[in-house]
PDB file of C-alpha atoms in Angstrom:
ATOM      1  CA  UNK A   1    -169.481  47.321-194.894  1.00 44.00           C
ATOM      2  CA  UNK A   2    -171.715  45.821-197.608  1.00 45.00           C
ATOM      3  CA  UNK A   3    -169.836  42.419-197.287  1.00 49.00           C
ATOM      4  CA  UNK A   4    -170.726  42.210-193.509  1.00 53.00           C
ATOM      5  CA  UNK A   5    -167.190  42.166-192.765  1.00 68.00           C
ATOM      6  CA  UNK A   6    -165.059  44.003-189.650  1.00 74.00           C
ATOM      7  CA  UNK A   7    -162.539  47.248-190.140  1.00 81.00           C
ATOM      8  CA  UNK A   8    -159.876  46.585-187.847  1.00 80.00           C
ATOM      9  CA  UNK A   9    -160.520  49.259-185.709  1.00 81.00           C
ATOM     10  CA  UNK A  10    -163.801  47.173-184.907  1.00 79.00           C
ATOM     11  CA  UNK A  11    -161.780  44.182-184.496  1.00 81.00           C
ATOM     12  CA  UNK A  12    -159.874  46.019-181.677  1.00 78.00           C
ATOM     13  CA  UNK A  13    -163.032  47.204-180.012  1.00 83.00           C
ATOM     14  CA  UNK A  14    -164.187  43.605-180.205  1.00 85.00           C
ATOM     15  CA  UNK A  15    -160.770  42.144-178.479  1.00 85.00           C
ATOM     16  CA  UNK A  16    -160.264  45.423-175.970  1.00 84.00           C
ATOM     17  CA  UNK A  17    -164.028  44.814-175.015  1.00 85.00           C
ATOM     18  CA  UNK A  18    -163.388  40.709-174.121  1.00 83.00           C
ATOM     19  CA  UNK A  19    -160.532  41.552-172.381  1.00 86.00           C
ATOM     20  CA  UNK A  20    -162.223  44.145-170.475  1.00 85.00           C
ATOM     21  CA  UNK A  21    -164.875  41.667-169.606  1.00 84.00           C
ATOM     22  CA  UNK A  22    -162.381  38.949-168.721  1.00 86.00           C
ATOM     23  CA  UNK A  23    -160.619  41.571-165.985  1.00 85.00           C
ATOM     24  CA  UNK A  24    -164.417  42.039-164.828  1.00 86.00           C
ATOM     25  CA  UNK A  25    -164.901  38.297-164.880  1.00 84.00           C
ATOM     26  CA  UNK A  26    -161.792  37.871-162.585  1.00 84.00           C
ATOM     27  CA  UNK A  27    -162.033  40.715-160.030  1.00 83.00           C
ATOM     28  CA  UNK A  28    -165.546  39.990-159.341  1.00 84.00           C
ATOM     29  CA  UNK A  29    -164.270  35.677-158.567  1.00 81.00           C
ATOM     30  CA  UNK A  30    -161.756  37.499-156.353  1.00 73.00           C
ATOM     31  CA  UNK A  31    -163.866  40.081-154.508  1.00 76.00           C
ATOM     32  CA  UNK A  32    -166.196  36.590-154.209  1.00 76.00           C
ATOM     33  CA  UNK A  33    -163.881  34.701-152.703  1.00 68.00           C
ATOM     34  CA  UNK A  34    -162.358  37.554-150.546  1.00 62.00           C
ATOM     35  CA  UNK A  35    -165.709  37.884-148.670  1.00 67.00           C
ATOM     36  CA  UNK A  36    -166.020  33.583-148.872  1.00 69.00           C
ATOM     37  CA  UNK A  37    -162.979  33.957-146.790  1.00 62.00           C
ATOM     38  CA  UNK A  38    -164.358  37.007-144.405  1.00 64.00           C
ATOM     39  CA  UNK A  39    -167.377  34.747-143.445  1.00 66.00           C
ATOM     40  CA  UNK A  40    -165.332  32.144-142.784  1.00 65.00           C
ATOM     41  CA  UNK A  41    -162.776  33.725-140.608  1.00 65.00           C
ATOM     42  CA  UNK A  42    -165.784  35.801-138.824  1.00 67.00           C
ATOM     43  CA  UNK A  43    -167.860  32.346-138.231  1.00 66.00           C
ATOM     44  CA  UNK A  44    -164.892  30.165-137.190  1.00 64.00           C
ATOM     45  CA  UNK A  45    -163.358  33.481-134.726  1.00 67.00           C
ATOM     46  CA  UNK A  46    -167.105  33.845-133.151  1.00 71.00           C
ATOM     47  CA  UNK A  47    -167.259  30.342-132.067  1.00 66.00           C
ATOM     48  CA  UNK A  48    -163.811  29.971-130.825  1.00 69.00           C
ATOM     49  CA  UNK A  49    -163.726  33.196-128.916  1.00 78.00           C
ATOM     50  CA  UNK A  50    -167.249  32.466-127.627  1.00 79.00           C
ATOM     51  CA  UNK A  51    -166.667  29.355-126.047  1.00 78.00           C
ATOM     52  CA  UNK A  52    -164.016  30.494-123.342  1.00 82.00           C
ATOM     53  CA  UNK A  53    -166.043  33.596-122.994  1.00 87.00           C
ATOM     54  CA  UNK A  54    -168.904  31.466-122.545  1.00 85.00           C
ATOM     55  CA  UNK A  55    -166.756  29.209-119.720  1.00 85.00           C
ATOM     56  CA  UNK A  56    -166.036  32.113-117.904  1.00 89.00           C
ATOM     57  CA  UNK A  57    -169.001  34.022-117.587  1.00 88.00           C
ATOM     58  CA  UNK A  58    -170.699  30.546-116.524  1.00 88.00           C
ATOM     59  CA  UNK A  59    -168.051  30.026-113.392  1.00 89.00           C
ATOM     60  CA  UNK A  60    -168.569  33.614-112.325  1.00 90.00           C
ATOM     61  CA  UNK A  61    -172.318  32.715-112.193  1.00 90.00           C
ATOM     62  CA  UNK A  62    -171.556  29.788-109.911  1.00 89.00           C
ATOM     63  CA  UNK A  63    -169.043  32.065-107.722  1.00 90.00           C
ATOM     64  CA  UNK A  64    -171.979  34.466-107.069  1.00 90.00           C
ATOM     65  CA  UNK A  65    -174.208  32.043-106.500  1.00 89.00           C
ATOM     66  CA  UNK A  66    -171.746  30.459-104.131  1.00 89.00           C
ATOM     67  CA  UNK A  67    -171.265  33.733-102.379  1.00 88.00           C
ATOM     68  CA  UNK A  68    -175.100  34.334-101.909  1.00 90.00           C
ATOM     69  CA  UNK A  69    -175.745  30.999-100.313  1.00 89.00           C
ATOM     70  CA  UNK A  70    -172.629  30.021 -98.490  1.00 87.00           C
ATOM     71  CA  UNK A  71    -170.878  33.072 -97.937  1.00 87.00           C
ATOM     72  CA  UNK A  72    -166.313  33.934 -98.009  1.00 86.00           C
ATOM     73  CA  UNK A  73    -166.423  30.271 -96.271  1.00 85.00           C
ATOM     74  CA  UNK A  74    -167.070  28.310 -99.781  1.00 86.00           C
ATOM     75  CA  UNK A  75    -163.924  30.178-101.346  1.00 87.00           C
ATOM     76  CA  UNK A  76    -160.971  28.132 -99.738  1.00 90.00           C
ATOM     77  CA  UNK A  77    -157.695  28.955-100.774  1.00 90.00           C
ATOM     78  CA  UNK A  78    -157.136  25.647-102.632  1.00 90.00           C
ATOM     79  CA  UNK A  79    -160.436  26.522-104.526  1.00 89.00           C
ATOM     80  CA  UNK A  80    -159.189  29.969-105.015  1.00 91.00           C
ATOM     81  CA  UNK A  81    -156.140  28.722-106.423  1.00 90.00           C
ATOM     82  CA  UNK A  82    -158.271  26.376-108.340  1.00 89.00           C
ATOM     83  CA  UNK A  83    -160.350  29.460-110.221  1.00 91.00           C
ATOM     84  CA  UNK A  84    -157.701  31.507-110.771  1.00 91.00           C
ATOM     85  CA  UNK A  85    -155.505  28.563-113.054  1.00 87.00           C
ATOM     86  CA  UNK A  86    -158.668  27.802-114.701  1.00 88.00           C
ATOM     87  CA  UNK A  87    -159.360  31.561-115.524  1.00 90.00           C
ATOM     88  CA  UNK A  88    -156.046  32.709-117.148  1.00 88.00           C
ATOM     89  CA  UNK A  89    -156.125  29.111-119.167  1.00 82.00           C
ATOM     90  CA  UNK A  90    -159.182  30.612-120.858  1.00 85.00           C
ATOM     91  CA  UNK A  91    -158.135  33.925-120.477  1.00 88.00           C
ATOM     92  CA  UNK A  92    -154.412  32.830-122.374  1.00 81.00           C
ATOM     93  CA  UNK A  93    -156.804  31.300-125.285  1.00 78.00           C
ATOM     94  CA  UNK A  94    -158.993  34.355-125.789  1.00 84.00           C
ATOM     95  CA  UNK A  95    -156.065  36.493-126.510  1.00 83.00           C
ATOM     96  CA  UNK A  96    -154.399  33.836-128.214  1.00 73.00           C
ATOM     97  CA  UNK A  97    -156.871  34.142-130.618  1.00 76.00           C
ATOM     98  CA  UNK A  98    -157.152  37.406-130.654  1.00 80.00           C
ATOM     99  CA  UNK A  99    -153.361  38.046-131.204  1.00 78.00           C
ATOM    100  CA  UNK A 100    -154.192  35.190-134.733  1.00 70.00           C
ATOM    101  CA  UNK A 101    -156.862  37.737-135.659  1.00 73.00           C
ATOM    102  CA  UNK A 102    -154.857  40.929-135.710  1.00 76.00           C
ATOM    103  CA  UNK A 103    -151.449  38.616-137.319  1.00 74.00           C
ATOM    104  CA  UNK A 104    -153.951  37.167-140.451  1.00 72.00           C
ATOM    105  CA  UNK A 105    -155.273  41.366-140.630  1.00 71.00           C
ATOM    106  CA  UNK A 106    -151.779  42.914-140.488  1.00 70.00           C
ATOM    107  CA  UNK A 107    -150.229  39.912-143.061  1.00 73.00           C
ATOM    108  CA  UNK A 108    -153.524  40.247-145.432  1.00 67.00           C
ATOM    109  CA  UNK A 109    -152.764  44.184-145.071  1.00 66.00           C
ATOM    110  CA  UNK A 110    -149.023  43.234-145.935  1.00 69.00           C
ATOM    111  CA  UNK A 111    -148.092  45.447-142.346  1.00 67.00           C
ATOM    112  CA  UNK A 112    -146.721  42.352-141.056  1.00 74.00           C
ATOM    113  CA  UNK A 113    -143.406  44.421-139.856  1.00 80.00           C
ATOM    114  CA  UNK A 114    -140.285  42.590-138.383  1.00 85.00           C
ATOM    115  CA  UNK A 115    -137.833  44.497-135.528  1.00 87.00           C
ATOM    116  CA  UNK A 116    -134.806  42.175-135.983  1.00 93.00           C
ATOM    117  CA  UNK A 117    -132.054  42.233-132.925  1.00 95.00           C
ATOM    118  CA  UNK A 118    -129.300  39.726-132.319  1.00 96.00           C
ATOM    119  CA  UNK A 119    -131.258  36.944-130.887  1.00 96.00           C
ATOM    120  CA  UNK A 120    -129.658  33.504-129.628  1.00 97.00           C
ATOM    121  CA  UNK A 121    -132.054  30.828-131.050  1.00 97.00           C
ATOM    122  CA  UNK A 122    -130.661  27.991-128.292  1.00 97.00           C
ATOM    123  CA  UNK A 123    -131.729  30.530-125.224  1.00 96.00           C
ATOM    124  CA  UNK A 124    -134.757  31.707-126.983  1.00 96.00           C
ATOM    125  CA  UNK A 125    -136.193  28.221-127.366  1.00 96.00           C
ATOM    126  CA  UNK A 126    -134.869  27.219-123.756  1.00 95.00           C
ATOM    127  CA  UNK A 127    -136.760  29.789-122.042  1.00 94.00           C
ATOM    128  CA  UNK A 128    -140.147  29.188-123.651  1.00 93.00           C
ATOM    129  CA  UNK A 129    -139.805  25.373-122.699  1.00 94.00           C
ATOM    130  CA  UNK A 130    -139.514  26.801-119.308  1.00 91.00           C
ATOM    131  CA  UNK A 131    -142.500  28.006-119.377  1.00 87.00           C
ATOM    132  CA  UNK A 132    -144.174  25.498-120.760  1.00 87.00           C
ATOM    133  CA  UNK A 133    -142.733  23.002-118.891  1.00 88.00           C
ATOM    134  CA  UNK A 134    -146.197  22.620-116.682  1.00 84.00           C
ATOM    135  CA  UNK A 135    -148.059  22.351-119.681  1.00 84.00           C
ATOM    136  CA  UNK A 136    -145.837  19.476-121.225  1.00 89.00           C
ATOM    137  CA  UNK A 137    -146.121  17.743-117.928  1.00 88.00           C
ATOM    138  CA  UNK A 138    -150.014  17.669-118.238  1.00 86.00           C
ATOM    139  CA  UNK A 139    -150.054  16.028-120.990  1.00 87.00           C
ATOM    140  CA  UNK A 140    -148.190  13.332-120.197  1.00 90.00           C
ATOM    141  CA  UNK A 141    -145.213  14.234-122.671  1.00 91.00           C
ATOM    142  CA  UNK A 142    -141.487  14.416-121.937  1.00 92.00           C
ATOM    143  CA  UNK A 143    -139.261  17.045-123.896  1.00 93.00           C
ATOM    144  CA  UNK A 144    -135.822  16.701-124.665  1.00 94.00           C
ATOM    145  CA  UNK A 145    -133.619  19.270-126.004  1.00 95.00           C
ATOM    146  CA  UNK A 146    -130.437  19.692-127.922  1.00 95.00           C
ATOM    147  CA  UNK A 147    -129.118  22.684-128.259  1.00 93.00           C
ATOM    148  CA  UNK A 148    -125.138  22.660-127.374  1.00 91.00           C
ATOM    149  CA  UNK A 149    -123.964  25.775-128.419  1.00 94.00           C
ATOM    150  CA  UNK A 150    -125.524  29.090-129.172  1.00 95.00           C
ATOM    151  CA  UNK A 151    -126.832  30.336-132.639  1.00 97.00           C
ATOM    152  CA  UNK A 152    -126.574  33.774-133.078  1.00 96.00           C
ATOM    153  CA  UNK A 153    -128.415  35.721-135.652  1.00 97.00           C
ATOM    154  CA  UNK A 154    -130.675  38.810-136.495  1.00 96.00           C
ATOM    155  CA  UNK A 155    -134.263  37.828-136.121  1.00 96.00           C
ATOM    156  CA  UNK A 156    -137.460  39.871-134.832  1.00 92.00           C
ATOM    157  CA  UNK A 157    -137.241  37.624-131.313  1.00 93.00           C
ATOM    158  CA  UNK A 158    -141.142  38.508-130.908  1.00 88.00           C
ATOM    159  CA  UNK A 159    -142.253  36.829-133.639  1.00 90.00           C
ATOM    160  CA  UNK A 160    -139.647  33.898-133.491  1.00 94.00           C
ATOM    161  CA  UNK A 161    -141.125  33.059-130.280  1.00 92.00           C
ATOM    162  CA  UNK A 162    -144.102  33.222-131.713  1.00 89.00           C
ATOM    163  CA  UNK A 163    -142.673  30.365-134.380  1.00 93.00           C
ATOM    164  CA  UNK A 164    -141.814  28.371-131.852  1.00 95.00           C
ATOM    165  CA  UNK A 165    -144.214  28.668-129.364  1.00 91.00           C
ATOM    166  CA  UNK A 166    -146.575  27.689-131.818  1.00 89.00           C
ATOM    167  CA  UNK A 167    -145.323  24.397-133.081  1.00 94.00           C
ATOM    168  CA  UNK A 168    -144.398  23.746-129.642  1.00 94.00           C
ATOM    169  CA  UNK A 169    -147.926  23.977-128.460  1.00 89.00           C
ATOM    170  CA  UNK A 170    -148.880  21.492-131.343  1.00 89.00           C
ATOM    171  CA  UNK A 171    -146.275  19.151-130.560  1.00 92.00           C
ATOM    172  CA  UNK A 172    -148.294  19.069-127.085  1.00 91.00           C
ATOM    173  CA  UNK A 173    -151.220  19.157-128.653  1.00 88.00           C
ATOM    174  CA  UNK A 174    -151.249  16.374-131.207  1.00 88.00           C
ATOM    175  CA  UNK A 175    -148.417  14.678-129.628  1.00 88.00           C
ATOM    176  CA  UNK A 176    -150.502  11.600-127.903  1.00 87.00           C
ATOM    177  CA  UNK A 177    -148.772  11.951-124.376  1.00 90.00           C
ATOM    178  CA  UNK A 178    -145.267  10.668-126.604  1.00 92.00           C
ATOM    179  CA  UNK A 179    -141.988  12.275-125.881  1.00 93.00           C
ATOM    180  CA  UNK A 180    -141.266  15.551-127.694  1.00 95.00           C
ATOM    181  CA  UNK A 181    -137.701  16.848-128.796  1.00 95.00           C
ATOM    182  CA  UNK A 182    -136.019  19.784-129.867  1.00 97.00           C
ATOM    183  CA  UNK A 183    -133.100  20.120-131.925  1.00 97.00           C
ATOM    184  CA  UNK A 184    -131.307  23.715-132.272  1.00 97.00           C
ATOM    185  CA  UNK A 185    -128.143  24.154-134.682  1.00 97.00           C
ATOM    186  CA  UNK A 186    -126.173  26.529-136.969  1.00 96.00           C
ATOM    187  CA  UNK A 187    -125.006  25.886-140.563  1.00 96.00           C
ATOM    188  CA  UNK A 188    -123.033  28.223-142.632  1.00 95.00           C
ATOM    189  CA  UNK A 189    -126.672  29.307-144.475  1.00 93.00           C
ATOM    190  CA  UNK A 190    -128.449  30.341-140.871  1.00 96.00           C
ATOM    191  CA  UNK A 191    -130.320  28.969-137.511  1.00 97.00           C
ATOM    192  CA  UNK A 192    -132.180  25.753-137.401  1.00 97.00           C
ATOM    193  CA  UNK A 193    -134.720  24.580-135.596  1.00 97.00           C
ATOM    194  CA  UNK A 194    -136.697  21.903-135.112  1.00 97.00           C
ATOM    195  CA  UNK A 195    -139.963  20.616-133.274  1.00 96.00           C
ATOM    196  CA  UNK A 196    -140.562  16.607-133.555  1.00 96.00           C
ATOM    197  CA  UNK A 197    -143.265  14.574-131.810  1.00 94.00           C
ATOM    198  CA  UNK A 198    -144.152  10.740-131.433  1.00 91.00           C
ATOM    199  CA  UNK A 199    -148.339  11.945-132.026  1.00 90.00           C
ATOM    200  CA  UNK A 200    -151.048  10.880-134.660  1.00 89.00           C
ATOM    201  CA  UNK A 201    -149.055  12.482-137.339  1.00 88.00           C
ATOM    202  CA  UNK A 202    -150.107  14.058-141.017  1.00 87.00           C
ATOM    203  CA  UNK A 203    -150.988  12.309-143.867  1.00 85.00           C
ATOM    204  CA  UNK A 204    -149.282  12.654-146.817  1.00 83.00           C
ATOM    205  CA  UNK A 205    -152.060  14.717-148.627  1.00 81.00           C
ATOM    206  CA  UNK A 206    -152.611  17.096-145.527  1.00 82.00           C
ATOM    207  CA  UNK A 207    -149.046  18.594-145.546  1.00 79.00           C
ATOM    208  CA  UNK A 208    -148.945  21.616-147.760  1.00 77.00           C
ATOM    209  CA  UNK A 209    -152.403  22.388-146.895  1.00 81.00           C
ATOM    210  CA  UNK A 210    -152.237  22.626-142.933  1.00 84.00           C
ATOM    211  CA  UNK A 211    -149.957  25.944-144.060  1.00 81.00           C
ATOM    212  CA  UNK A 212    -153.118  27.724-145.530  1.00 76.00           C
ATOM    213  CA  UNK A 213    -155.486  29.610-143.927  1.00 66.00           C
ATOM    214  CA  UNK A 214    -157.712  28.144-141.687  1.00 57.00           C
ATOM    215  CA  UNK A 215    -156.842  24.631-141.885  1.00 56.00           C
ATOM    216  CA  UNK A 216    -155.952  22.411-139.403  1.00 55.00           C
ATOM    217  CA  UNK A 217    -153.746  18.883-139.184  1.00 54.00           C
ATOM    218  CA  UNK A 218    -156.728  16.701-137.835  1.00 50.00           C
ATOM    219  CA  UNK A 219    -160.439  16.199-139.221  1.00 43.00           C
ATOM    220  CA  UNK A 220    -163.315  17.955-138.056  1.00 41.00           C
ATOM    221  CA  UNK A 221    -164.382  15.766-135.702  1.00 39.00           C
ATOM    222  CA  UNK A 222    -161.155  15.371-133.856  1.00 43.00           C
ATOM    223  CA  UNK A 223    -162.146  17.548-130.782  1.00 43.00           C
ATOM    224  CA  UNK A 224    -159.477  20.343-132.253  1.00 45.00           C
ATOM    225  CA  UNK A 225    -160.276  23.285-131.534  1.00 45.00           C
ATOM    226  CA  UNK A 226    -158.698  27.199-133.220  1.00 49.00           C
ATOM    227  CA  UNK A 227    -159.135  29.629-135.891  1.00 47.00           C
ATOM    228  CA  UNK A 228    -156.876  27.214-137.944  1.00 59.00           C
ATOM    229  CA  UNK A 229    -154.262  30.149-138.449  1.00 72.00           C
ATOM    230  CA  UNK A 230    -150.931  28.759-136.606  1.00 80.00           C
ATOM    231  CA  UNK A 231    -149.438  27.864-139.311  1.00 88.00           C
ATOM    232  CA  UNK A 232    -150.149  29.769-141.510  1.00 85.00           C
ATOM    233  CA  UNK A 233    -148.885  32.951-139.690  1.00 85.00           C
ATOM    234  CA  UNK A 234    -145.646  30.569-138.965  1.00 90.00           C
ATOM    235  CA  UNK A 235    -145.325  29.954-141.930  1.00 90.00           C
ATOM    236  CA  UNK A 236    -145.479  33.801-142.979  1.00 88.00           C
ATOM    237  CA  UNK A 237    -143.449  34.959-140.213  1.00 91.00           C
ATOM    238  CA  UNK A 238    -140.121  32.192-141.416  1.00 94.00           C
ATOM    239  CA  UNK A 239    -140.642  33.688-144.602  1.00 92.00           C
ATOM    240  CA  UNK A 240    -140.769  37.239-143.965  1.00 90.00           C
ATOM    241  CA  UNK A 241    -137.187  35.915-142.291  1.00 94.00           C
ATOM    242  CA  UNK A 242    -136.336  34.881-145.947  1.00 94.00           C
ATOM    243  CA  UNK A 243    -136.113  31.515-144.224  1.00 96.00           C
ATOM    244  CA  UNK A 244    -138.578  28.527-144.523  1.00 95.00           C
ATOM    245  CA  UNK A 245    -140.192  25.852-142.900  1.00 95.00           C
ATOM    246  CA  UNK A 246    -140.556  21.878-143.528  1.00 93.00           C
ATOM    247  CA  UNK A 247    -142.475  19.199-142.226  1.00 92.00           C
ATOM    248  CA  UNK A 248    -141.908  15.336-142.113  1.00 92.00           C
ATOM    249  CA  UNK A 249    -144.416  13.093-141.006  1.00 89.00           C
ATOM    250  CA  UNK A 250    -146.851   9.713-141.474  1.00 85.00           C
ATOM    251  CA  UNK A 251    -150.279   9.240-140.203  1.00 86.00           C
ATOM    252  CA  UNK A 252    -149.642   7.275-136.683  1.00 85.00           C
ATOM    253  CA  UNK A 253    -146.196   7.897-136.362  1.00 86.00           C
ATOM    254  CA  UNK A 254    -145.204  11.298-135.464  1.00 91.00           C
ATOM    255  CA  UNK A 255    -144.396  14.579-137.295  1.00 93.00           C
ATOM    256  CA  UNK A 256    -141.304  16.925-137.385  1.00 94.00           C
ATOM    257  CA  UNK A 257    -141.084  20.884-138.399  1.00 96.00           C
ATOM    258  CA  UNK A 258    -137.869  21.901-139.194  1.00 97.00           C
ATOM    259  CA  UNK A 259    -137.221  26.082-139.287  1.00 97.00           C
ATOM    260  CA  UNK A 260    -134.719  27.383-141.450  1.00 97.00           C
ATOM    261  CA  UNK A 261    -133.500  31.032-141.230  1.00 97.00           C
ATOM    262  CA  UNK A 262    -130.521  33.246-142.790  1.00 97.00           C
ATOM    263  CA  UNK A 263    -128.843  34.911-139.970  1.00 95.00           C
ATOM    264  CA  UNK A 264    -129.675  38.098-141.098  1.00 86.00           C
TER     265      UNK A 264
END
């Protein structure tokens, strides 16, 4: 037009063009921080997966050395023993990892599939401390358990072991040698559960981000070691459960996780 004005069939163009541009503007900031989070996860997996790799491949080194200079004599059965606990610790943490790989693929795939069976919580978490009971011991930590009566519910056991497991191992971890305890009961709304420790603790600032991806409770420069997952896939696997999870804690003086999950 003479007047320089805009029909409004241009002004449409105009505003279906920005918007057009803005949905550009966005997807390529997401695709950007998609593959941010790719290198990340491939950098932090390489390292962590090539240190016990690294371990073992050293020792067997040593072994053949051993057997080329001193013979069958050098491999005692204590020293047998000795090798083979040391192996399947690193062997344990390689697919450890691994297993944190394939979780963060199938949950960012949204695969993350449960196979819920009636499942008592109180057995469930008594066997795992079983088994962990040699581990605990190491570390100088005591565990004590309450769990009177059973709580019965639907849950994919699998991957509620894997809950547990988890912030069990933590409570080892970052527990500082201190007593551990575990609490198991039923309400009306579902199965509780909950994993306290006497450890370094989290700081106020630190506790809704040690649930995201690839972040841990402790500083860089704490010795820690992992992709920086576990909680994150617990945290996904509660609420795949339609449950949730909680934590309480202070720098210095401990932290608790408390599980909550309908019964079906």
């Amino acid at each position: 037009m003479i007047d320089g004005s805009t029909t409004p069939m241009e002004n449409d163009l105009r505003r279906a063009r920005d918007e057009l541009e803005l949905r550009v503007a966005e997807r390529t900031r997401e695709l950007a921080q998609a593959v941010r989070v790719r290198d990340e996860f491939l950098s932090i997996a390489s390292h962590e997966l090539k240190t016990p790799l690294t371990a073992l491949r050293l020792r067997a080194q040593l072994r053949e050395r051993a057997l080329q200079t001193s013979g069958t004599d050098y491999f005692t059965a204590d020293r047998i023993r000795q090798m083979v606990e040391t192996d399947l610790k690193d062997i344990g943490r390689i697919i450890h990892l691994v297993d944190n790989m394939l979780d963060i693929t199938r949950l960012q795939a949204g695969k993350l599939r449960l196979e819920k069976e009636p499942l008592d919580l109180s057995a469930l978490v008594r066997e795992v401390i079983q088994r962990f009971e040699r581990q605990i011991m190491a570390s100088g930590s005591s565990i004590r358990i309450e769990a009177p009566e059973p709580v019965q519910g639907r849950w994919d056991r699998y991957r509620i072991e894997q809950v547990f497991t988890n912030l069990l191992t933590n409570a080892v971890k970052y527990g500082a040698g201190n007593p551990i305890s575990v609490a198991v009961w039923g309400t009306p709304e579902g199965g509780h559960l909950r994993v306290s420790d006497g450890g370094i603790g989290i700081a106020a600032e630190d506790q809704l981000r040690i649930f995201r991806q690839f972040e841990r409770a402790t500083g860089e420069d704490s010795g820690t070691t992992g992709l920086g997952l576990g909680l994150y896939i617990v945290r996904q696997i509660v609420e795949s459960h339609g449950g949730k999870i909680t934590v309480q804690s202070e720098s210095g003086r401990g932290s608790s996780f408390t599980v909550e999950l309908p019964y079906e």
